[in-house]
């Protein structure tokens, strides 16, 4: 049976990126993003629900995220869901589901866009104009010794 594991998110960072390096020297960054969903309840009242998601970014894309993104930065992320498990210090088995980013594109917030001169686009002159494409999956999928943001 065919399957598909692809996710697209637009949200804002809830804190600065966390950049680390694997023992083999590959950069890995965790982005914690908030994604909002607006809807009307059964009484017709406008409601908002927020989902907090960890996005894992590898290699040069991770370094670019660490350099240019900060808490509150808006991002578009494309990737896949990935589950991970580890043994917690208290001996319990822990599991998490994260987004493994293939692409992260930096977006300007409304405030940032209004502060820029007309025609300057959605990023500043020193920021890249598009997201970075990650390396092939085989390059970093076996190097999971970076795991360490367990909650």
C-alpha positions as YAML, in Angstrom:
chain: A
units: angstrom
residues:
- id: 1
  name: UNK
  ca: [0.00, 0.00, 0.00]
- id: 2
  name: UNK
  ca: [1.27, 3.46, -0.87]
- id: 3
  name: UNK
  ca: [2.06, 5.92, 1.90]
- id: 4
  name: UNK
  ca: [3.00, 9.57, 2.18]
- id: 5
  name: UNK
  ca: [4.89, 11.34, 4.96]
- id: 6
  name: UNK
  ca: [5.04, 15.05, 4.07]
- id: 7
  name: UNK
  ca: [4.24, 18.07, 6.22]
- id: 8
  name: UNK
  ca: [4.08, 21.81, 5.51]
- id: 9
  name: UNK
  ca: [3.96, 24.32, 8.37]
- id: 10
  name: UNK
  ca: [3.95, 28.10, 8.75]
- id: 11
  name: UNK
  ca: [4.55, 29.37, 12.25]
- id: 12
  name: UNK
  ca: [6.69, 31.47, 14.57]
- id: 13
  name: UNK
  ca: [9.69, 30.43, 16.65]
- id: 14
  name: UNK
  ca: [8.89, 30.30, 20.36]
- id: 15
  name: UNK
  ca: [12.59, 30.64, 21.25]
- id: 16
  name: UNK
  ca: [15.95, 31.08, 19.54]
- id: 17
  name: UNK
  ca: [17.23, 28.07, 17.56]
- id: 18
  name: UNK
  ca: [19.30, 25.53, 19.51]
- id: 19
  name: UNK
  ca: [22.40, 24.63, 17.46]
- id: 20
  name: UNK
  ca: [24.60, 21.63, 18.27]
- id: 21
  name: UNK
  ca: [27.09, 19.50, 16.38]
- id: 22
  name: UNK
  ca: [27.20, 15.72, 16.16]
- id: 23
  name: UNK
  ca: [30.44, 13.97, 17.14]
- id: 24
  name: UNK
  ca: [31.22, 13.78, 13.41]
- id: 25
  name: UNK
  ca: [30.87, 17.58, 13.09]
- id: 26
  name: UNK
  ca: [27.47, 17.85, 11.39]
- id: 27
  name: UNK
  ca: [25.37, 20.83, 12.49]
- id: 28
  name: UNK
  ca: [21.87, 20.15, 13.81]
- id: 29
  name: UNK
  ca: [19.41, 22.77, 15.04]
- id: 30
  name: UNK
  ca: [16.12, 22.40, 16.85]
- id: 31
  name: UNK
  ca: [13.46, 24.99, 16.09]
- id: 32
  name: UNK
  ca: [10.43, 25.15, 18.35]
- id: 33
  name: UNK
  ca: [7.55, 26.69, 16.41]
- id: 34
  name: UNK
  ca: [4.00, 27.67, 17.27]
- id: 35
  name: UNK
  ca: [1.35, 27.04, 14.63]
- id: 36
  name: UNK
  ca: [-2.06, 28.66, 15.16]
- id: 37
  name: UNK
  ca: [-5.43, 27.40, 13.97]
- id: 38
  name: UNK
  ca: [-8.43, 29.71, 13.96]
- id: 39
  name: UNK
  ca: [-11.94, 28.29, 13.94]
- id: 40
  name: UNK
  ca: [-15.48, 28.96, 15.09]
- id: 41
  name: UNK
  ca: [-16.95, 26.91, 17.91]
- id: 42
  name: UNK
  ca: [-20.49, 25.51, 17.89]
- id: 43
  name: UNK
  ca: [-21.78, 28.90, 19.17]
- id: 44
  name: UNK
  ca: [-20.12, 30.73, 16.27]
- id: 45
  name: UNK
  ca: [-17.44, 32.35, 18.46]
- id: 46
  name: UNK
  ca: [-13.99, 32.81, 16.97]
- id: 47
  name: UNK
  ca: [-11.44, 30.58, 18.76]
- id: 48
  name: UNK
  ca: [-7.73, 29.99, 18.34]
- id: 49
  name: UNK
  ca: [-5.73, 26.89, 19.13]
- id: 50
  name: UNK
  ca: [-1.92, 26.72, 19.15]
- id: 51
  name: UNK
  ca: [0.19, 23.65, 18.45]
- id: 52
  name: UNK
  ca: [3.87, 23.64, 19.49]
- id: 53
  name: UNK
  ca: [6.12, 21.59, 17.21]
- id: 54
  name: UNK
  ca: [9.83, 20.75, 17.21]
- id: 55
  name: UNK
  ca: [11.50, 21.00, 13.80]
- id: 56
  name: UNK
  ca: [14.93, 19.38, 13.36]
- id: 57
  name: UNK
  ca: [17.18, 21.01, 10.75]
- id: 58
  name: UNK
  ca: [20.54, 19.61, 9.57]
- id: 59
  name: UNK
  ca: [23.86, 20.78, 8.14]
- id: 60
  name: UNK
  ca: [24.26, 24.23, 6.50]
- id: 61
  name: UNK
  ca: [20.53, 24.85, 6.74]
- id: 62
  name: UNK
  ca: [20.85, 24.44, 10.54]
- id: 63
  name: UNK
  ca: [23.69, 26.96, 10.66]
- id: 64
  name: UNK
  ca: [21.70, 29.45, 8.54]
- id: 65
  name: UNK
  ca: [18.69, 29.08, 10.85]
- id: 66
  name: UNK
  ca: [20.91, 29.73, 13.86]
- id: 67
  name: UNK
  ca: [22.43, 32.80, 12.19]
- id: 68
  name: UNK
  ca: [19.25, 34.47, 10.90]
- id: 69
  name: UNK
  ca: [16.32, 33.29, 13.02]
- id: 70
  name: UNK
  ca: [15.34, 34.46, 16.50]
- id: 71
  name: UNK
  ca: [12.39, 34.04, 18.83]
- id: 72
  name: UNK
  ca: [9.31, 35.34, 17.00]
- id: 73
  name: UNK
  ca: [10.73, 34.77, 13.49]
- id: 74
  name: UNK
  ca: [8.15, 33.52, 10.99]
- id: 75
  name: UNK
  ca: [9.11, 30.42, 8.98]
- id: 76
  name: UNK
  ca: [7.69, 28.10, 6.34]
- id: 77
  name: UNK
  ca: [8.88, 24.53, 6.87]
- id: 78
  name: UNK
  ca: [8.58, 21.52, 4.58]
- id: 79
  name: UNK
  ca: [9.61, 18.08, 5.77]
- id: 80
  name: UNK
  ca: [8.45, 14.77, 7.18]
- id: 81
  name: UNK
  ca: [7.36, 13.43, 10.53]
- id: 82
  name: UNK
  ca: [9.95, 11.37, 12.37]
- id: 83
  name: UNK
  ca: [9.59, 9.48, 15.65]
- id: 84
  name: UNK
  ca: [12.45, 9.12, 18.10]
- id: 85
  name: UNK
  ca: [12.84, 7.33, 21.43]
- id: 86
  name: UNK
  ca: [15.40, 7.44, 24.23]
- id: 87
  name: UNK
  ca: [15.91, 6.33, 27.82]
- id: 88
  name: UNK
  ca: [15.31, 9.17, 30.28]
- id: 89
  name: UNK
  ca: [17.66, 9.65, 33.26]
- id: 90
  name: UNK
  ca: [15.01, 8.12, 35.53]
- id: 91
  name: UNK
  ca: [15.09, 4.93, 33.41]
- id: 92
  name: UNK
  ca: [11.76, 5.42, 31.64]
- id: 93
  name: UNK
  ca: [11.44, 5.04, 27.88]
- id: 94
  name: UNK
  ca: [10.48, 8.35, 26.22]
- id: 95
  name: UNK
  ca: [9.13, 8.97, 22.71]
- id: 96
  name: UNK
  ca: [8.59, 12.05, 20.60]
- id: 97
  name: UNK
  ca: [7.44, 12.94, 17.11]
- id: 98
  name: UNK
  ca: [9.27, 15.77, 15.35]
- id: 99
  name: UNK
  ca: [9.43, 17.33, 11.91]
- id: 100
  name: UNK
  ca: [12.62, 16.51, 10.00]
- id: 101
  name: UNK
  ca: [12.99, 19.60, 7.79]
- id: 102
  name: UNK
  ca: [13.90, 19.31, 4.14]
- id: 103
  name: UNK
  ca: [13.42, 23.04, 3.64]
- id: 104
  name: UNK
  ca: [13.06, 26.07, 5.90]
- id: 105
  name: UNK
  ca: [12.14, 29.40, 4.34]
- id: 106
  name: UNK
  ca: [12.45, 32.59, 6.37]
- id: 107
  name: UNK
  ca: [9.36, 34.81, 6.26]
- id: 108
  name: UNK
  ca: [9.01, 38.42, 7.34]
- id: 109
  name: UNK
  ca: [6.49, 39.26, 10.03]
- id: 110
  name: UNK
  ca: [4.07, 42.12, 9.34]
- id: 111
  name: UNK
  ca: [6.15, 44.37, 11.60]
- id: 112
  name: UNK
  ca: [9.40, 43.50, 9.78]
- id: 113
  name: UNK
  ca: [7.78, 44.04, 6.39]
- id: 114
  name: UNK
  ca: [6.43, 47.46, 7.39]
- id: 115
  name: UNK
  ca: [9.87, 48.58, 8.62]
- id: 116
  name: UNK
  ca: [11.55, 47.86, 5.26]
- id: 117
  name: UNK
  ca: [11.62, 50.18, 2.26]
- id: 118
  name: UNK
  ca: [9.25, 49.37, -0.59]
- id: 119
  name: UNK
  ca: [10.51, 46.71, -2.98]
- id: 120
  name: UNK
  ca: [12.95, 45.16, -0.52]
- id: 121
  name: UNK
  ca: [11.23, 41.76, -0.49]
- id: 122
  name: UNK
  ca: [10.51, 39.65, 2.56]
- id: 123
  name: UNK
  ca: [14.07, 39.40, 3.93]
- id: 124
  name: UNK
  ca: [16.83, 41.88, 4.67]
- id: 125
  name: UNK
  ca: [19.82, 42.35, 2.39]
- id: 126
  name: UNK
  ca: [22.10, 40.13, 4.49]
- id: 127
  name: UNK
  ca: [19.58, 37.31, 4.83]
- id: 128
  name: UNK
  ca: [19.20, 34.61, 2.20]
- id: 129
  name: UNK
  ca: [16.22, 35.14, -0.11]
- id: 130
  name: UNK
  ca: [15.11, 31.49, -0.06]
- id: 131
  name: UNK
  ca: [15.29, 28.50, 2.25]
- id: 132
  name: UNK
  ca: [18.07, 25.98, 1.96]
- id: 133
  name: UNK
  ca: [17.62, 22.47, 0.65]
- id: 134
  name: UNK
  ca: [18.99, 19.82, 2.97]
- id: 135
  name: UNK
  ca: [21.42, 17.09, 2.03]
- id: 136
  name: UNK
  ca: [20.29, 13.66, 0.96]
- id: 137
  name: UNK
  ca: [18.60, 11.73, 3.73]
- id: 138
  name: UNK
  ca: [21.30, 9.04, 3.72]
- id: 139
  name: UNK
  ca: [23.93, 11.60, 4.75]
- id: 140
  name: UNK
  ca: [22.54, 12.31, 8.22]
- id: 141
  name: UNK
  ca: [19.90, 9.71, 9.04]
- id: 142
  name: UNK
  ca: [22.33, 7.37, 10.82]
- id: 143
  name: UNK
  ca: [24.00, 10.09, 12.90]
- id: 144
  name: UNK
  ca: [21.43, 10.43, 15.70]
- id: 145
  name: UNK
  ca: [23.87, 10.90, 18.56]
- id: 146
  name: UNK
  ca: [22.83, 14.58, 18.55]
- id: 147
  name: UNK
  ca: [19.63, 13.68, 20.42]
- id: 148
  name: UNK
  ca: [19.58, 15.62, 23.58]
- id: 149
  name: UNK
  ca: [16.64, 17.99, 23.71]
- id: 150
  name: UNK
  ca: [14.51, 15.51, 25.57]
- id: 151
  name: UNK
  ca: [11.91, 17.14, 27.72]
...
